[in-house]
Coordinates of C-alpha atoms in Angstrom, one line a residue:
M197 CA 70.8 20.4 -67.9
Q198 CA 70.7 17.5 -65.5
S199 CA 72.1 14.1 -66.2
I200 CA 69.9 11.0 -66.6
G201 CA 71.5 9.5 -63.5
S202 CA 70.5 12.4 -61.3
L203 CA 67.0 12.4 -62.6
V204 CA 66.6 8.7 -62.0
S205 CA 68.1 8.9 -58.5
K206 CA 65.6 11.6 -57.5
K207 CA 62.7 9.6 -58.8
F208 CA 63.7 6.2 -57.5
N209 CA 65.5 6.2 -54.1
P210 CA 67.1 2.7 -53.7
S211 CA 66.7 2.8 -50.0
D212 CA 62.9 3.1 -50.3
T213 CA 62.6 -0.2 -52.2
D214 CA 62.8 -3.7 -50.7
K215 CA 65.9 -5.3 -52.1
Y216 CA 64.8 -8.9 -52.0
V217 CA 61.0 -8.6 -52.4
S218 CA 59.8 -9.1 -55.9
Q219 CA 56.1 -10.0 -55.3
E220 CA 53.4 -8.2 -53.4
F221 CA 52.5 -11.2 -51.3
Q222 CA 56.1 -11.3 -50.0
K223 CA 55.9 -7.7 -48.8
Y224 CA 52.6 -8.5 -47.1
A225 CA 54.0 -11.6 -45.4
Y226 CA 57.1 -9.8 -44.2
T227 CA 55.0 -6.9 -42.7
L228 CA 52.7 -9.5 -41.1
A229 CA 55.6 -11.4 -39.6
K230 CA 57.0 -8.1 -38.2
E231 CA 53.6 -7.1 -36.8
L232 CA 53.2 -10.5 -35.1
D233 CA 56.8 -10.4 -33.7
D234 CA 57.4 -13.7 -35.5
L235 CA 60.2 -13.1 -38.0
P236 CA 61.7 -16.6 -37.6
H237 CA 58.6 -17.9 -39.3
K238 CA 58.4 -15.4 -42.1
S239 CA 58.6 -18.2 -44.7
L240 CA 55.4 -19.7 -43.3
Y241 CA 53.6 -16.4 -43.7
M242 CA 54.9 -16.1 -47.2
R243 CA 53.4 -19.5 -48.1
L244 CA 50.1 -18.5 -46.4
A245 CA 50.0 -15.1 -48.2
K246 CA 50.6 -16.9 -51.6
N247 CA 48.0 -19.6 -51.1
T248 CA 45.3 -18.3 -48.7
P249 CA 42.6 -15.8 -49.5
R250 CA 43.6 -12.3 -48.4
G251 CA 40.2 -11.7 -46.7
L252 CA 40.8 -14.6 -44.3
M253 CA 44.3 -13.4 -43.5
E254 CA 43.0 -9.9 -42.8
S255 CA 40.3 -11.1 -40.5
A256 CA 42.8 -13.1 -38.5
R257 CA 45.1 -10.1 -38.5
G258 CA 42.4 -7.9 -37.1
F259 CA 41.6 -10.4 -34.4
V260 CA 45.2 -10.5 -33.3
K261 CA 45.4 -6.7 -33.3
D262 CA 42.4 -6.5 -31.0
A263 CA 43.9 -9.0 -28.6
I264 CA 45.8 -7.1 -26.0
N265 CA 47.2 -9.8 -23.7
A266 CA 48.3 -12.3 -26.2
K267 CA 51.4 -14.3 -25.2
S268 CA 52.2 -15.4 -28.7
K269 CA 50.6 -13.4 -31.5
G270 CA 51.8 -15.8 -34.1
R271 CA 50.1 -18.8 -32.4
L272 CA 46.9 -16.8 -31.9
Y273 CA 47.0 -15.7 -35.6
M274 CA 47.3 -19.3 -36.8
W275 CA 44.5 -20.5 -34.4
K276 CA 42.1 -17.9 -35.7
L277 CA 43.1 -18.5 -39.4
K278 CA 42.4 -22.2 -38.9
Q279 CA 39.0 -21.4 -37.4
L280 CA 38.1 -19.1 -40.3
K281 CA 39.2 -21.7 -42.9
D282 CA 37.1 -24.4 -41.1
S283 CA 34.0 -22.1 -41.1
V284 CA 34.4 -21.5 -44.8
K285 CA 34.7 -25.2 -45.5
L286 CA 31.6 -25.9 -43.4
R287 CA 29.6 -23.2 -45.2
S288 CA 30.6 -24.5 -48.6
S289 CA 29.8 -28.1 -47.7
L290 CA 26.4 -27.1 -46.3
K291 CA 25.7 -25.1 -49.5
A292 CA 26.6 -28.1 -51.6
M293 CA 24.4 -30.4 -49.5
K294 CA 21.5 -28.0 -49.8
N295 CA 21.9 -27.8 -53.6
A296 CA 22.0 -31.6 -53.9
N297 CA 18.7 -31.9 -52.0
V298 CA 16.9 -29.4 -54.2

């Protein structure tokens, strides 16, 4: 018969889990910061991951992945994310204006 401790250690390996990550958006932000080679600004990516729609973030991430000769991946990511946010705002304001005229 096996002890409870050995069963638990087989099922849950402590080295596999992230020690200081308690939310999914934190894990996403950390992997994004690593991917962009921008770990000093990981808190910025955590705030973005918490407050920004994931679709916009994934679109900007894909754009940066496709860019081969980017000097600063973090800067390119932020630029593209701002463009995407502005296009969403413009679309929503045009839709509201169109609905107001009808």
